[in-house]
CSV table of C-alpha atoms in Angstrom, one decimal:
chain,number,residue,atom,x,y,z
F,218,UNK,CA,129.8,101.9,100.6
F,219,UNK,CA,128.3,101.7,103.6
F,220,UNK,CA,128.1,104.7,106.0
F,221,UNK,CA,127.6,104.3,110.2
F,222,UNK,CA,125.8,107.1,111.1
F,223,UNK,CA,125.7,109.4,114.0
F,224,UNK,CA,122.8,111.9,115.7
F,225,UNK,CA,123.5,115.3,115.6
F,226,UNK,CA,121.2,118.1,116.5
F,227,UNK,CA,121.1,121.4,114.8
F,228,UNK,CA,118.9,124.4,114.6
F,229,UNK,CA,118.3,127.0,111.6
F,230,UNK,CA,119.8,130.0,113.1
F,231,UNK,CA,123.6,127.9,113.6
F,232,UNK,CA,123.2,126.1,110.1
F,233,UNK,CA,122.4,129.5,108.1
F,234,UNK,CA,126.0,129.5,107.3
F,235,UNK,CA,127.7,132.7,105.7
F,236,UNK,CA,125.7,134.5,103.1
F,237,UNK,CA,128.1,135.7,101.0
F,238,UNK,CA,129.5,132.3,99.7
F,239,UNK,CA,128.3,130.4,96.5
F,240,UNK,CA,124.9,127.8,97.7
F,241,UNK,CA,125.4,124.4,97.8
F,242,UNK,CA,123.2,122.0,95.2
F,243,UNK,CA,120.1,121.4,96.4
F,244,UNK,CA,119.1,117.7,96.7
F,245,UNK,CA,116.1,116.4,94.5
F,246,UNK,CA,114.8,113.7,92.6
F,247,UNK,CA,115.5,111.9,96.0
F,248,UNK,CA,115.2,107.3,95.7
F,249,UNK,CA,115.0,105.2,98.2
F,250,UNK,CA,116.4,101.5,97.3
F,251,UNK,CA,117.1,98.4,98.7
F,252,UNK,CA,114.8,98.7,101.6
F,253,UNK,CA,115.6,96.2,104.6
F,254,UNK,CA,114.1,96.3,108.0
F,255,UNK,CA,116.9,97.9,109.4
F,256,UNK,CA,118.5,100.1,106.6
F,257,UNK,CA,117.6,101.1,102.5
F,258,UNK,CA,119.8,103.2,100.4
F,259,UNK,CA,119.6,106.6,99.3
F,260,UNK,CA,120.7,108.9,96.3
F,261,UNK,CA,119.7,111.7,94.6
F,262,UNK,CA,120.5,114.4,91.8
F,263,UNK,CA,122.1,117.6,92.2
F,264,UNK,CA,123.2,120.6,90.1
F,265,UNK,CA,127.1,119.8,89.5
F,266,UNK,CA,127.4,124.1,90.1
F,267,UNK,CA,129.9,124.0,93.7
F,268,UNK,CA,129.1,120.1,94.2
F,269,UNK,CA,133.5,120.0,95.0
F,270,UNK,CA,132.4,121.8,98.3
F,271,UNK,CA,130.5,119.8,99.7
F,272,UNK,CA,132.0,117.5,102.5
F,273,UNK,CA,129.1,116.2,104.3
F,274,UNK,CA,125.2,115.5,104.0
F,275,UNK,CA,122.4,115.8,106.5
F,276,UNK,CA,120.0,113.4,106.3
F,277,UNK,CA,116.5,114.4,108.5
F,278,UNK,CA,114.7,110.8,109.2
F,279,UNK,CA,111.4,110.8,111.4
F,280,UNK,CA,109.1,108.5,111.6
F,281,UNK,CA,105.7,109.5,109.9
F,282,UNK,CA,103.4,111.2,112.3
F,283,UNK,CA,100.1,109.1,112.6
F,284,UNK,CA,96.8,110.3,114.6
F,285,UNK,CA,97.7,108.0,118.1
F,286,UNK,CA,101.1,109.5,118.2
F,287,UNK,CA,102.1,111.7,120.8
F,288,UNK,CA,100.9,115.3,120.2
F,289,UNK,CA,103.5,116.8,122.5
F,290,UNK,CA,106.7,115.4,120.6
F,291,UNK,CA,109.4,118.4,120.3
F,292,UNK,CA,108.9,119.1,116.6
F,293,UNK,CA,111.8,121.4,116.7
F,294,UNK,CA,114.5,118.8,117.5
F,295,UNK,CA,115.4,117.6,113.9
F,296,UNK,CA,116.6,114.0,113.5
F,297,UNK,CA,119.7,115.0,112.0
F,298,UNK,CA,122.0,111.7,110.7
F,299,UNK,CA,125.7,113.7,109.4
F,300,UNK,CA,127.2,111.4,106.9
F,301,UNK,CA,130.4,112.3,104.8
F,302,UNK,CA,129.7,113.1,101.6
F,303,UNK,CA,130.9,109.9,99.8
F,304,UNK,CA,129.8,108.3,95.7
F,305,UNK,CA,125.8,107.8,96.0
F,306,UNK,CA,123.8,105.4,96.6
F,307,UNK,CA,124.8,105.4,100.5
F,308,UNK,CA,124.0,103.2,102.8
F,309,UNK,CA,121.9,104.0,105.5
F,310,UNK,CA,121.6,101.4,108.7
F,311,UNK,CA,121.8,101.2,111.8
F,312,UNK,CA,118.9,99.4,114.0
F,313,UNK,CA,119.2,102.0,117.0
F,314,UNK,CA,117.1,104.4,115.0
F,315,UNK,CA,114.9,101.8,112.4
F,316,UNK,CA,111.9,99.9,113.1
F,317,UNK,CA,111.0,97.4,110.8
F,318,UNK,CA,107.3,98.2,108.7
F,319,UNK,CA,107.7,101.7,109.8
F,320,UNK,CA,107.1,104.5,107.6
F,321,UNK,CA,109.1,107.2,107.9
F,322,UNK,CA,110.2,110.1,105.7
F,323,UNK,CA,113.7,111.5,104.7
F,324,UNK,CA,114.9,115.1,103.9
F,325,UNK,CA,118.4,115.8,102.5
F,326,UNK,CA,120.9,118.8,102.5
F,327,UNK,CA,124.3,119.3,101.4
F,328,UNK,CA,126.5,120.5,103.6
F,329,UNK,CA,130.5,121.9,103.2
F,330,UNK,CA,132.2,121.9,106.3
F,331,UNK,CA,134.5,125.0,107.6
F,332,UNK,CA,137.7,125.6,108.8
F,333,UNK,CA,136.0,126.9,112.3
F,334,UNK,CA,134.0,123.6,112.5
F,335,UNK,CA,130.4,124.8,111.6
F,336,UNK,CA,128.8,123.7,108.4
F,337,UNK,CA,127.2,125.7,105.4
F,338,UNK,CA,124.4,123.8,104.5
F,339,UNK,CA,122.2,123.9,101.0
F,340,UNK,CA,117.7,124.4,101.7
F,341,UNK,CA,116.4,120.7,102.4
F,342,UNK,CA,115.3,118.9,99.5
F,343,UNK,CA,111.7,117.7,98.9
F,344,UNK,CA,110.3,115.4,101.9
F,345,UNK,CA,109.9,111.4,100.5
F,346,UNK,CA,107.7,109.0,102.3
F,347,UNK,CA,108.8,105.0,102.9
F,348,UNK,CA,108.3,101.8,104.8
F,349,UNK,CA,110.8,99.7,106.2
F,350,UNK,CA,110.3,96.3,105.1
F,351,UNK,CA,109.4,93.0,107.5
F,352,UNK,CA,112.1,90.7,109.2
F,353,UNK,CA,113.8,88.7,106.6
F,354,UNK,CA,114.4,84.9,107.1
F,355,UNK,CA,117.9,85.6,108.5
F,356,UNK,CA,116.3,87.5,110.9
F,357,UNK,CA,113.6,85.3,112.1
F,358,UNK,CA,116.1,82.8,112.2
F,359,UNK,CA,118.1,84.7,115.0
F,360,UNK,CA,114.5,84.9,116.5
F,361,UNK,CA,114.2,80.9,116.6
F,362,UNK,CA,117.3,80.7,117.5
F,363,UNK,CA,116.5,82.5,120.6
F,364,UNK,CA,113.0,80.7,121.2
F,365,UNK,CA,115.4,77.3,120.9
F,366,UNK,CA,117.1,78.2,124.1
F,367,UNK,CA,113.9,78.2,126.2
F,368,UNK,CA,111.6,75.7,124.5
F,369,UNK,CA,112.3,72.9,127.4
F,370,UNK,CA,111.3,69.6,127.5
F,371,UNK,CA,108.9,67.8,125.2
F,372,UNK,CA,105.4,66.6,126.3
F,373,UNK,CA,103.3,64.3,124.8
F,374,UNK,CA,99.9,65.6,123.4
F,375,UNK,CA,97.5,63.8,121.1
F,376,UNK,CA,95.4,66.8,119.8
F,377,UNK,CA,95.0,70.6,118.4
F,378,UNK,CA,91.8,72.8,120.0
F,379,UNK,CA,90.6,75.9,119.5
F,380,UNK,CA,88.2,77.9,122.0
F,381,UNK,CA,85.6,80.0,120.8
F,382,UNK,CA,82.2,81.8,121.6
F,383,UNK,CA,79.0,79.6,120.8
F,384,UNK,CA,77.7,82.3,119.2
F,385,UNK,CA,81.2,81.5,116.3
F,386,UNK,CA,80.6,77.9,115.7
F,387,UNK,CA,77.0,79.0,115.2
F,388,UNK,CA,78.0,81.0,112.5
F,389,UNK,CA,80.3,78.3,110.9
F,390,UNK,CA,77.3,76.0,110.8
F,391,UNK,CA,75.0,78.2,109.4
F,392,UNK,CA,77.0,80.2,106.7
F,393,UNK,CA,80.0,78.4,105.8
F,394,UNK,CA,78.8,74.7,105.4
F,395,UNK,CA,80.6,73.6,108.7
F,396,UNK,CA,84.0,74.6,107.6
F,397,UNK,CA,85.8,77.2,110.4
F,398,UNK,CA,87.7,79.6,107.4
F,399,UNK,CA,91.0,81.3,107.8
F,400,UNK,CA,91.4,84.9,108.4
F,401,UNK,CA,94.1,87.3,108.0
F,402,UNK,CA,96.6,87.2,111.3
F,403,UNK,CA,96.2,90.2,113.7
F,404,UNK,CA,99.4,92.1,114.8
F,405,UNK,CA,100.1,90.4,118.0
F,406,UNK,CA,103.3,89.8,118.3
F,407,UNK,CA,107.2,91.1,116.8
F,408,UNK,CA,106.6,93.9,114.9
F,409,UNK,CA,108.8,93.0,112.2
F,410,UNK,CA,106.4,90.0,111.7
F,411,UNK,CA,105.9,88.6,108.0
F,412,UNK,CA,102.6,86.6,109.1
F,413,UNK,CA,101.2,89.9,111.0
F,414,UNK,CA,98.1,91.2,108.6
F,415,UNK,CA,99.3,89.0,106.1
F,416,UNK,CA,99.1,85.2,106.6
F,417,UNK,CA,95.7,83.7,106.4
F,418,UNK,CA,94.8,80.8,108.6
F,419,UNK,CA,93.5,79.0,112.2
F,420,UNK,CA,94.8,79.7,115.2
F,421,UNK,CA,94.7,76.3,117.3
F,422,UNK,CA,96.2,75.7,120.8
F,423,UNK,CA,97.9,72.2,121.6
F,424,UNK,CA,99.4,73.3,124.9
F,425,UNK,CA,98.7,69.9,128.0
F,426,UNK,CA,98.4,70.7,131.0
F,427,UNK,CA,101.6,69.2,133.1
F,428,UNK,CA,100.3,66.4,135.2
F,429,UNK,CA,96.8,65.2,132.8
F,430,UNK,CA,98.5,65.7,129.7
F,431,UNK,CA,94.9,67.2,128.6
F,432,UNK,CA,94.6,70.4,127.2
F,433,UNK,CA,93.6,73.0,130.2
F,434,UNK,CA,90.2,73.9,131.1
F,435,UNK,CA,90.5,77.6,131.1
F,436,UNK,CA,90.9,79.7,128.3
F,437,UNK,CA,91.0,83.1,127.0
F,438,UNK,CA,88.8,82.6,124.2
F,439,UNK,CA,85.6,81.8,124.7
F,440,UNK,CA,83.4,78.6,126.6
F,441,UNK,CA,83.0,76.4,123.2
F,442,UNK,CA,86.0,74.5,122.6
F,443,UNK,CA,87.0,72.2,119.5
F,444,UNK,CA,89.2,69.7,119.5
F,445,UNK,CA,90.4,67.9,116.9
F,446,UNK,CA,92.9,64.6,116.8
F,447,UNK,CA,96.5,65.8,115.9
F,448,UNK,CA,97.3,63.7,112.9
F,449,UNK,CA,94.5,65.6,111.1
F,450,UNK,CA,96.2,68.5,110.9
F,451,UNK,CA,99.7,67.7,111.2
F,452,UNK,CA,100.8,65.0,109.4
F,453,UNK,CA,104.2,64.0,107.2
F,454,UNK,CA,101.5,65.9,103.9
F,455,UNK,CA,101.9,69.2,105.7
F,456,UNK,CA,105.0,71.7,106.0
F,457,UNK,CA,106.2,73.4,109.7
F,458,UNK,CA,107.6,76.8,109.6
F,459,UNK,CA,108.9,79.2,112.5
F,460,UNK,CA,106.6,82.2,112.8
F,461,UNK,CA,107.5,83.9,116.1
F,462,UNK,CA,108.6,84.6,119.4
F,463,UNK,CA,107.6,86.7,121.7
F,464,UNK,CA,106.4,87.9,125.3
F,465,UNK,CA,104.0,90.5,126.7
F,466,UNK,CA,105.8,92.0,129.6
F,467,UNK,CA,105.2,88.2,131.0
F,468,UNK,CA,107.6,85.5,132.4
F,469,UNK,CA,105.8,82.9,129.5
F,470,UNK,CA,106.6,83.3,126.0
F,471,UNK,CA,104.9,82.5,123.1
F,472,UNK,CA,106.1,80.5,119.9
F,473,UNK,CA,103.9,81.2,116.6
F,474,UNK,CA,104.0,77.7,114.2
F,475,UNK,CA,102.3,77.5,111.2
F,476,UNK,CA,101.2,74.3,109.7
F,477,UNK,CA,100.7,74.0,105.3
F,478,UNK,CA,99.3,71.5,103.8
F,479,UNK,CA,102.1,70.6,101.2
F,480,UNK,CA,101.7,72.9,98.0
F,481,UNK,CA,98.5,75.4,99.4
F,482,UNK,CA,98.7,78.9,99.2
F,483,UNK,CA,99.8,79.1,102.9
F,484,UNK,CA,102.9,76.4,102.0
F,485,UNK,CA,104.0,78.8,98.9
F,486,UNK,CA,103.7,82.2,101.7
F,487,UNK,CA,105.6,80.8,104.2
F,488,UNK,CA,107.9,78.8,101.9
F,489,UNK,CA,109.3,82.2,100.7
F,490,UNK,CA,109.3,84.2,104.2
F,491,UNK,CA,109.7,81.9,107.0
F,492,UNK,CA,111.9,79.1,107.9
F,493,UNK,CA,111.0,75.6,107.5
F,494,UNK,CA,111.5,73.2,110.6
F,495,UNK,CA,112.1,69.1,110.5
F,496,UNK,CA,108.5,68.2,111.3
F,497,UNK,CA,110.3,65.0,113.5
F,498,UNK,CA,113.1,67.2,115.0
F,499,UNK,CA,112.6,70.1,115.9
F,500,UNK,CA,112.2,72.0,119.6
F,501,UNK,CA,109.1,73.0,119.3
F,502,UNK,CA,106.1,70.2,118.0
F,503,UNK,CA,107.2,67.3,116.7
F,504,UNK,CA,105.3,64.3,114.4
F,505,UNK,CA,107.0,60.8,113.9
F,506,UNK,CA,105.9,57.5,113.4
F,507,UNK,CA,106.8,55.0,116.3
F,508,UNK,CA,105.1,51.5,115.1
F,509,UNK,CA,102.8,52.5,112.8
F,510,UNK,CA,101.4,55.0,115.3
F,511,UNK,CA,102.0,59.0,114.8
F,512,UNK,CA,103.5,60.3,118.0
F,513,UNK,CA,103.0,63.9,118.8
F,514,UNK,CA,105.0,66.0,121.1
F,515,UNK,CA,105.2,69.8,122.0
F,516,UNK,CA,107.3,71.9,123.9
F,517,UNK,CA,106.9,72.5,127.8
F,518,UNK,CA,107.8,75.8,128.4
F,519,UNK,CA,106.9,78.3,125.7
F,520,UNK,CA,103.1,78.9,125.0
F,521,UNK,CA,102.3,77.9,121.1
F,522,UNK,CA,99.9,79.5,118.8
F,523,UNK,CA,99.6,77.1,115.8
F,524,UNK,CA,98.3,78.6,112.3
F,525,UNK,CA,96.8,76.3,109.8
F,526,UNK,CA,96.4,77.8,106.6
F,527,UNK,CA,93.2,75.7,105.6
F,528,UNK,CA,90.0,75.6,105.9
F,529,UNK,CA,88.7,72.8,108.8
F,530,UNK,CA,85.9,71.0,108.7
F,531,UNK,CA,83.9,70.7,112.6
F,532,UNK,CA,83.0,67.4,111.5
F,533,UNK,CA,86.7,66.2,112.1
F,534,UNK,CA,86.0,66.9,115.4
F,535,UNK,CA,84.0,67.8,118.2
F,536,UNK,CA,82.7,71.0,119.7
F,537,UNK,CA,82.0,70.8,123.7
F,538,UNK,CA,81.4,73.2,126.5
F,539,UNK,CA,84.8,73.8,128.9
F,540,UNK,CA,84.8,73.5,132.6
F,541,UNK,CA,87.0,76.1,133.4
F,542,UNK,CA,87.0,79.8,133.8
F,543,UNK,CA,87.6,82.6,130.8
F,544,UNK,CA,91.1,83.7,131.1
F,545,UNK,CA,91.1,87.2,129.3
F,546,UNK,CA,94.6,88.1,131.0
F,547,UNK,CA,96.2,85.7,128.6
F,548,UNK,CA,94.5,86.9,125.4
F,549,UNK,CA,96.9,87.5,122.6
F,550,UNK,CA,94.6,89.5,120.1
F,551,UNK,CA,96.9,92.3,119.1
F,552,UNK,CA,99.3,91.6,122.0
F,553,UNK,CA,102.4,94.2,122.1
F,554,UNK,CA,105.5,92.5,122.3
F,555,UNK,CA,108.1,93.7,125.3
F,556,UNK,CA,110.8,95.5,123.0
F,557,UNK,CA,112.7,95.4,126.3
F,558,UNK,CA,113.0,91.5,126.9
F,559,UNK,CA,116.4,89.9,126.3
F,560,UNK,CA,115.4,86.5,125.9
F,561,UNK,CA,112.7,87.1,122.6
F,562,UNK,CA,114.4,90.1,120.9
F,563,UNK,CA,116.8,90.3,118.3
F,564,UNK,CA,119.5,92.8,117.6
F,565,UNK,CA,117.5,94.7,114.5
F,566,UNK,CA,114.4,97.0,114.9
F,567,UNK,CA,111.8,96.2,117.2
């Protein structure tokens, strides 16, 4: 059964109840089940001694303190969720008050309801400790959905690049035998991310500017910029998936795309978690074959950030100094998504 519920906030001295009256069971041996990003389900065991009075149960949820968080939060106003008491496991959902991969921790009380309105209520139970799980594929589908809307026209483009300090391809050179290596993605982004701290790979840019049809001088990145032709990275032997979409209190948006070779390790991650788009249709980057000649196209208005989850030789391509200025407005390292935007979130947690 699954139970809607509502904030209510209460204080010890109210909830003390009447003294002379039987308790009410004590909640323990509290599990937590079925965790979504938006809801998990509860239940618990209790002493069957007065368990036919109980009408209702308190549920405290708060998000687990960490060291950044504000020092001045009220401690005394309880998160109170009032459910009525009904056959456990219960659901609890509702997005207004779940992030997704937020830990929180949940208290229970019984509680029997009185004629007058006011509530005896059993001590809290122990305190458990869990973390709300990452967007699911439904739910990153609503995202793309969304980013499917704005994507705009397609533009021709002809190859991937990736801007980087000299200092990086250096280091390639020296210690990994030329090969640029993938690393774990940062948490730029949707929180609810399944790539964020988890997917290993690339980042490359394949963004043209409007009226050249080259990639932009400027970047954000560094003055060193690779570039390598498209069809060696994308090609009808690798797999496209949807990662994200998202702004940074901008008017631009950014689409996340990641790009498996078929079969890899990064094919069989995002094959589970993210979904899969037609690598010839799609509104986002597109690879066909128009006489004999792969054709490459990406989407005009959105910004994408392309993952590939292999290693990449610099010898496929070639490393060269950019003319244009260091952007570092547009960085996206660790970006914040906007949990206010209506055009890149979703109805779930942030």
């Amino acid at each position: 059964e699954q139970i809607m519920l509502v904030f209510c906030a209460g204080n010890k001295s109210q909830d003390s109840g009447i003294a002379e009256m039987e308790e009410l069971p004590v909640p323990h041996n509290i599990k937590i089940s079925n965790i979504t990003c938006d809801s998990f389900k509860i239940s618990w065991d209790m002493d069957s001694k007065s368990k036919d009075r109980i009408t209702h149960y308190f549920i405290d949820l708060n998000k687990k303190e960490n060291k950044n968080s504000n020092k001045f939060k009220h401690k005394d106003v309880p998160t109170k969720l009032v459910a009525k008491a009904v056959p456990l496991p219960m659901t609890v959902r509702g997005h207004w008050f779940l992030s997704p991969r937020t830990e929180y921790t949940v208290a229970v009380q019984t509680a029997s309801k009185q004629v007058d309105g006011d509530y005896v209520v059993s001590e809290w139970s122990e305190i458990i400790e869990f973390c709300t799980a990452d967007y699911s594929k439904v739910h990153l589908t609503q995202l793309l959905e969304k980013a499917e809307v704005i994507a705009g026209r397609m533009l021709k483009m002809s190859v991937f690049y990736r801007n980087q300090h000299k200092e990086y391809f250096d280091y390639i050179r020296e210690h990994h035998g030329n090969a640029m290596q993938p690393s774990v993605k940062d948490n730029s982004g949707s929180h609810g991310s399944p790539i964020s701290g988890k997917l290993e790979g690339i980042f490359f840019s394949c963004n043209t500017e409007f009226n050249t049809g080259k990639p932009p001088q400027d970047s954000p990145y560094g003055r060193y910029r690779y570039e390598i032709a498209a069809e060696k990275l994308f090609n009808p032997n690798t797999n496209l998936y949807f990662g994200d979409f998202y702004c940074m209190y901008t008017a631009y948006h950014y689409v996340i795309l990641v790009i498996a070779p078929v079969g890899s390790p990064g094919d069989e991650f995002c094959k589970q978690r993210l979904p899969q788009l037609n690598i010839k249709d799609n509104k986002f980057l597109t690879c066909d074959e128009e006489d004999g000649v792969m054709v490459y196209h990406h989407a005009q208005d959105v910004i994408l950030e392309v993952i590939y989850t292999d290693p990449v030789d610099l010898s496929l391509g070639t490393v060269a100094e950019i003319t244009g200025h260091q952007l570092m407005s547009l960085s996206t390292a660790n970006a914040k998504k906007d949990p206010s935007c209506k055009t890149c979130n979703i109805s779930v947690g942030r």
